[in-house]
Coordinates of C-alpha atoms in Angstrom, one line a residue:
Chain A
X60 CA -8.0 -19.4 25.3
X61 CA -5.6 -18.8 28.3
X62 CA -5.8 -20.3 31.9
X63 CA -6.0 -17.1 33.4
X64 CA -9.5 -16.6 31.1
X65 CA -10.5 -20.0 32.6
X66 CA -10.1 -18.9 36.4
X67 CA -11.8 -15.5 35.8
X68 CA -15.0 -17.1 34.4
X69 CA -14.9 -19.9 37.0
X70 CA -14.4 -17.6 40.3
X71 CA -17.0 -14.7 38.9
X72 CA -19.8 -17.8 38.5
X73 CA -19.2 -19.0 41.8
X74 CA -19.1 -15.6 43.7
X75 CA -15.6 -15.4 44.7
X76 CA -15.3 -11.3 44.5
X77 CA -12.1 -11.3 47.1
X78 CA -9.8 -13.9 45.3
X79 CA -11.3 -12.8 42.0
X80 CA -10.1 -9.1 42.6
X81 CA -6.6 -10.0 44.1
X82 CA -6.1 -12.5 41.0
X83 CA -7.3 -10.1 38.8
X84 CA -4.8 -7.3 39.8
X85 CA -2.0 -9.5 39.8
X86 CA -2.9 -10.9 36.2
X87 CA -3.7 -7.5 34.8
X88 CA -0.4 -6.2 36.4
X89 CA 2.0 -8.7 35.0
X90 CA 0.1 -8.2 31.3
X91 CA 0.6 -4.5 31.4
X92 CA 4.3 -4.9 32.3
X93 CA 5.4 -7.0 29.1
X94 CA 3.0 -6.3 26.5
X95 CA 4.9 -7.7 23.4
X96 CA 4.3 -6.0 20.1
X97 CA 3.5 -6.9 16.4
X98 CA 4.9 -4.4 14.1
X99 CA 2.1 -3.8 11.4
X100 CA 4.3 -1.7 9.4
X101 CA 2.4 -0.7 6.2
X102 CA 4.1 2.6 5.0
X103 CA 6.1 5.6 6.3
X104 CA 5.1 5.7 10.0
X105 CA 7.0 2.0 10.2
X106 CA 10.2 4.0 10.1
X107 CA 9.5 5.6 13.4
X108 CA 8.2 2.2 14.4
X109 CA 11.5 1.2 13.5
X110 CA 13.4 4.0 15.1
X111 CA 11.3 3.3 18.5
X112 CA 12.5 -0.3 18.8
X113 CA 16.5 0.8 18.3
X114 CA 18.9 2.2 20.9
X115 CA 18.1 5.8 20.9
X116 CA 14.5 5.2 22.3
X117 CA 14.9 1.6 23.0
X118 CA 11.0 0.4 23.6
X119 CA 12.8 -2.7 25.4
X120 CA 13.2 -0.8 28.6
X121 CA 9.8 -0.1 29.0
X122 CA 8.8 -4.1 28.4
X123 CA 7.4 -3.5 24.7
X124 CA 9.2 -6.1 22.6
X125 CA 8.7 -6.3 18.8
X126 CA 8.2 -9.6 17.6
X127 CA 7.6 -10.3 14.0
X128 CA 5.0 -13.1 14.5
X129 CA 1.3 -12.4 15.2
X130 CA 1.1 -15.7 17.1
X131 CA 3.5 -14.4 19.9
X132 CA 2.3 -10.9 20.2
X133 CA -0.5 -9.1 22.1
X134 CA -0.4 -5.9 20.8
X135 CA -0.8 -4.9 16.9
X136 CA 0.5 -1.8 16.3
X137 CA -0.8 -0.4 12.8
X138 CA 1.6 2.1 11.1
X139 CA 1.1 3.3 8.1
X140 CA -1.3 4.0 5.3
X141 CA -3.6 0.6 4.8
X142 CA -5.1 0.0 1.3
X143 CA -8.0 -2.1 0.3
X144 CA -5.3 -4.5 -1.0
X145 CA -3.7 -5.0 1.9
X146 CA -7.0 -4.8 4.6
X147 CA -7.5 -8.4 4.2
X148 CA -3.9 -9.1 5.3
X149 CA -4.4 -7.0 8.0
X150 CA -7.2 -8.4 9.1
X151 CA -5.8 -12.1 8.8
X152 CA -2.8 -11.2 11.1
X153 CA -4.9 -9.8 13.6
X154 CA -7.2 -12.9 13.5
X155 CA -4.2 -15.0 14.1
X156 CA -3.1 -13.0 17.3
X157 CA -4.3 -15.1 20.7
X158 CA -6.5 -13.3 22.8
X159 CA -6.6 -11.2 24.8
X160 CA -5.4 -8.6 22.3
X161 CA -5.1 -5.1 21.7
X162 CA -4.6 -2.6 19.1
X163 CA -2.9 0.7 18.6
X164 CA -3.5 2.9 15.6
X165 CA -0.2 5.1 14.8
X166 CA -0.4 7.8 12.4
X167 CA -3.2 9.8 10.6
X168 CA -3.5 7.2 7.8
X169 CA -4.6 4.7 10.2
X170 CA -6.7 6.8 12.3
X171 CA -8.8 8.1 9.9
X172 CA -7.1 7.5 6.2
X173 CA -5.8 10.7 6.9
X174 CA -4.4 13.1 3.8
X175 CA -5.6 10.0 2.0
X176 CA -9.3 10.8 3.1
X177 CA -10.4 13.0 0.3
X178 CA -10.0 12.0 -3.5
X179 CA -8.8 8.7 -3.1
X180 CA -9.8 5.4 -4.4
X181 CA -7.5 2.8 -3.2
X182 CA -7.3 3.8 0.5
X183 CA -9.0 2.4 4.1
X184 CA -10.5 5.9 5.7
X185 CA -9.4 4.5 9.4
X186 CA -8.5 1.3 10.5
X187 CA -11.2 1.4 13.0
X188 CA -13.9 0.4 10.0
X189 CA -12.6 -3.2 10.6
X190 CA -10.4 -3.6 13.5
X191 CA -11.5 -2.5 17.3
X192 CA -8.7 0.0 18.0
X193 CA -7.6 0.6 21.7
X194 CA -5.1 3.6 21.2
X195 CA -5.0 6.2 18.6
X196 CA -1.9 7.9 17.7
X197 CA -2.2 11.4 15.7
X198 CA 1.0 12.6 13.8
X199 CA 2.3 12.5 10.3
X200 CA 4.1 10.1 11.1
X201 CA 4.1 10.8 15.2
X202 CA 7.7 11.2 16.6
X203 CA 8.6 7.7 19.0
X204 CA 7.8 9.8 21.9
X205 CA 4.4 9.8 21.0
X206 CA 4.1 6.1 20.5
X207 CA 5.6 5.9 23.6
X208 CA 3.2 8.1 25.1
X209 CA 0.5 6.1 23.5
X210 CA 2.1 2.1 24.7
X211 CA 2.0 3.7 28.3
X212 CA -1.6 4.7 28.2
X213 CA -2.5 1.3 26.6
X214 CA -0.6 -0.3 29.7
X215 CA -2.8 2.0 32.1
X216 CA -5.7 0.3 29.9
X217 CA -4.6 -3.1 30.2
X218 CA -4.0 -2.8 33.9
X219 CA -7.7 -1.6 34.2
X220 CA -9.3 -4.4 32.3
X221 CA -10.2 -7.5 34.4
X222 CA -9.9 -10.8 33.1
X223 CA -13.5 -11.6 34.3
X224 CA -15.7 -11.8 31.4
X225 CA -17.9 -8.6 30.6
X226 CA -15.6 -6.3 32.0
X227 CA -13.2 -5.4 28.8
X228 CA -13.3 -1.8 28.0
X229 CA -15.7 -0.5 25.4
X230 CA -14.1 0.6 22.0
X231 CA -15.3 3.7 20.4
X232 CA -14.6 4.8 16.6
X233 CA -13.5 8.1 16.3
X234 CA -15.3 9.8 13.1
X235 CA -18.6 9.1 12.4
X236 CA -19.1 6.6 9.7
X237 CA -21.4 6.4 6.6
X238 CA -24.9 6.8 7.3
X239 CA -24.1 8.4 10.6
X240 CA -24.5 12.1 10.2
X241 CA -21.5 14.2 10.2
X242 CA -20.1 12.2 7.3
X243 CA -22.4 12.3 4.8
X244 CA -22.5 15.7 4.4
X245 CA -18.9 15.8 2.9
Chain B
X163 CA 28.7 3.8 -31.6
X164 CA 28.2 7.2 -30.6
X165 CA 24.8 8.6 -29.6
X166 CA 24.5 10.6 -33.3
X167 CA 25.1 6.8 -34.7
X168 CA 22.1 5.5 -32.6
X169 CA 19.9 8.4 -34.5
X170 CA 21.6 7.9 -37.7
X171 CA 20.6 3.9 -37.7
X172 CA 17.1 4.6 -35.9
X173 CA 16.6 7.3 -39.2
X174 CA 17.4 4.3 -41.2
X175 CA 15.0 2.1 -39.7
X176 CA 12.2 4.6 -39.6
X177 CA 10.7 4.2 -43.3
X178 CA 10.6 0.1 -42.4
X179 CA 8.9 0.9 -39.4
X180 CA 6.7 3.4 -40.3
X181 CA 8.1 5.6 -37.3
X182 CA 8.8 9.2 -36.5
X183 CA 11.9 10.1 -35.2
X184 CA 12.3 13.4 -32.8
X185 CA 14.5 14.6 -30.2
X186 CA 13.5 15.3 -26.1
X187 CA 16.6 17.0 -24.8
X188 CA 19.0 14.1 -24.8
X189 CA 16.6 11.1 -25.7
X190 CA 15.2 9.9 -29.0
X191 CA 11.4 9.9 -29.0
X192 CA 10.3 6.9 -31.5
X193 CA 6.8 7.1 -32.5
X194 CA 5.4 4.1 -34.1
X195 CA 2.1 2.6 -35.3
X196 CA 0.8 -0.1 -32.4
X197 CA 1.4 -2.5 -35.5
X198 CA 5.1 -1.8 -35.7
X199 CA 5.7 -1.8 -31.9
X200 CA 7.1 -5.5 -31.0
X201 CA 9.6 -5.0 -34.3
X202 CA 10.4 -1.8 -33.0
X203 CA 11.3 -3.0 -29.6
X204 CA 13.5 -5.8 -31.3
X205 CA 15.1 -3.6 -33.2
X206 CA 16.2 -1.7 -30.3
X207 CA 16.8 -4.4 -28.3
X208 CA 19.1 -5.5 -31.3
X209 CA 20.8 -2.0 -31.2
X210 CA 21.6 -2.3 -27.9
X211 CA 18.8 -0.8 -25.9
X212 CA 19.0 -3.6 -23.0
X213 CA 16.9 -2.0 -20.1
X214 CA 13.3 -1.2 -20.1
X215 CA 13.1 1.5 -17.2
X216 CA 9.6 2.4 -17.4
X217 CA 6.1 1.4 -18.9
X218 CA 3.3 3.8 -18.4
X219 CA 0.4 5.0 -20.6
X220 CA -1.1 8.6 -20.7
X221 CA -4.8 9.2 -21.3
X222 CA -5.2 12.1 -23.3
X223 CA -8.9 12.0 -23.5
X224 CA -9.1 10.7 -27.2
X225 CA -6.7 8.1 -26.8
X226 CA -4.3 6.4 -25.1
X227 CA -0.4 6.8 -25.5
X228 CA 1.5 4.1 -24.4
X229 CA 5.1 5.2 -23.0
X230 CA 8.3 3.3 -22.9
X231 CA 11.6 4.4 -21.9
X232 CA 14.7 2.1 -22.6
X233 CA 18.1 2.8 -21.9
X234 CA 21.1 1.4 -23.4
X235 CA 24.3 1.3 -20.6
X236 CA 26.6 0.2 -23.8
X237 CA 25.7 3.5 -26.0
X238 CA 25.1 5.3 -22.7
X239 CA 22.1 6.7 -24.6
X240 CA 18.2 6.5 -23.8
X241 CA 15.0 6.6 -26.0
X242 CA 11.3 6.8 -25.7
X243 CA 8.9 4.7 -27.7
X244 CA 5.7 5.9 -27.9
X245 CA 2.5 4.5 -29.6
X246 CA -1.2 5.4 -29.3
X247 CA -4.3 3.1 -28.7
X248 CA -7.9 3.6 -29.5
X249 CA -10.0 4.0 -26.5
X250 CA -12.2 1.3 -26.6
X251 CA -11.1 -2.0 -25.6
X252 CA -7.5 -1.0 -26.0
X253 CA -4.9 -3.4 -27.0
X254 CA -1.3 -3.6 -27.7
X255 CA 1.2 -5.8 -28.1
X256 CA 3.1 -7.0 -24.8
X257 CA 6.9 -6.6 -25.1
X258 CA 7.8 -8.9 -22.3
X259 CA 9.0 -11.5 -25.2
X260 CA 11.7 -8.6 -25.6
X261 CA 12.5 -7.3 -22.2
X262 CA 11.0 -9.3 -19.5
X263 CA 11.0 -6.4 -17.1
X264 CA 8.0 -5.2 -18.9
X265 CA 5.9 -8.0 -17.0
X266 CA 4.8 -6.1 -14.1
X267 CA 4.6 -2.7 -15.5
X268 CA 2.5 -3.5 -18.0
X269 CA 0.6 -5.4 -15.4
X270 CA 0.2 -2.2 -13.7
X271 CA -0.7 -0.2 -16.8
X272 CA -3.3 -2.8 -17.4
X273 CA -4.7 -2.7 -13.5
X274 CA -4.9 1.3 -13.5
X275 CA -5.7 2.0 -17.5
X276 CA -7.4 -1.1 -18.5
X277 CA -5.1 -1.5 -21.8
X278 CA -4.9 -5.4 -22.3
X279 CA -1.2 -6.4 -23.5
X280 CA -1.8 -9.4 -26.1
X281 CA 0.8 -12.2 -25.6
X282 CA 1.5 -11.4 -22.0
X283 CA 2.4 -14.6 -19.8
X284 CA 0.0 -13.3 -16.9
X285 CA -2.4 -10.8 -17.3
X286 CA -3.6 -9.8 -13.9
X287 CA -4.5 -7.0 -11.5
X288 CA -1.3 -6.2 -9.8
X289 CA -2.0 -3.2 -7.5
X290 CA -6.2 -3.3 -6.7
X291 CA -7.9 -6.1 -5.7
X292 CA -9.1 -8.8 -8.5
X293 CA -12.4 -7.7 -8.1
X294 CA -12.1 -4.1 -8.4
X295 CA -14.8 -2.4 -11.0
X296 CA -13.1 0.3 -13.5
X297 CA -9.9 1.5 -14.4
X298 CA -9.2 4.3 -11.9
X299 CA -6.2 6.5 -13.8
X300 CA -9.0 7.1 -16.5
X301 CA -9.9 10.5 -16.9
X302 CA -13.8 9.4 -17.1
X303 CA -13.2 7.2 -14.0
X304 CA -15.8 7.6 -11.2
X305 CA -16.1 5.7 -7.9
X306 CA -18.8 6.2 -5.5
X307 CA -16.7 5.7 -2.6
X308 CA -14.4 8.4 -3.4
X309 CA -15.2 11.5 -1.0
X310 CA -14.5 14.6 -2.7
X311 CA -12.9 17.4 -1.2
X312 CA -14.8 20.5 0.1
X313 CA -13.8 23.7 -1.4
X314 CA -13.1 25.1 1.9
X315 CA -10.2 23.0 2.9

């Protein structure tokens, strides 16, 4: 756990709300300014993700820096279809990322299974069945601009978050899951 | 050796291998019994067919048809080798000793059709998880997790 998390725990315990708020803002602002992204490209969306990193779209200028090592990053960008065989590998890489961490689901396949939702035996129907997703980006594939917008929204979200425990935002899944009603009818 | 000579040579070999030779556009199609498959493959390699491009299977409903496509760079021609295997515990000889490229492709056929290749060095699933039940590309495969597409889409 990072040292800032310890500060958060210590200060919220002693009732130091004024100091905590200031530290909070500073830490969250700086976290939001520099999100290092782990490009988890499993299929064709990875092409758009690669295009986003290079000179035409250039995500570096927004402080989003691709780093192909889960231990150095704090955002996982899931780009592409996730198969049942790939699922354990994705989970393992997510587990290797240090806290705090966020996940962006890029493209229809990672959001819900996309065109593989029906009549397919090997595709995971949405990454949110096994990972907590913060930002969903629809598209098949989404343009780099959409990804950019998604990253900007994630930065807003990170800035709002507090280092104090219990103040993290809630993650909700998009589609109803098996046994939750609407999905069963199909 | 011209493509014509290749056909002639194969026609000479066919009684020995109990094979049926036919043409499919530019390609030669060689249909053999599964017992003679390995020998046919060796003969083809000797003839100059040095590249195994594709291994696949077809579920015809009654049985499986194995399809191999081999090409020869020196002879500038290609051939299909076909053989049929029964539906219950299908087994066919592995062609890895002849063309090492068969290794992963035969694993894929094992993975999706459940056809066992005898003499294969590493007969495991390749695309699906090890514990997967059934063989998805068979016509009679049914998976309870598959969501069927509704008619209105």
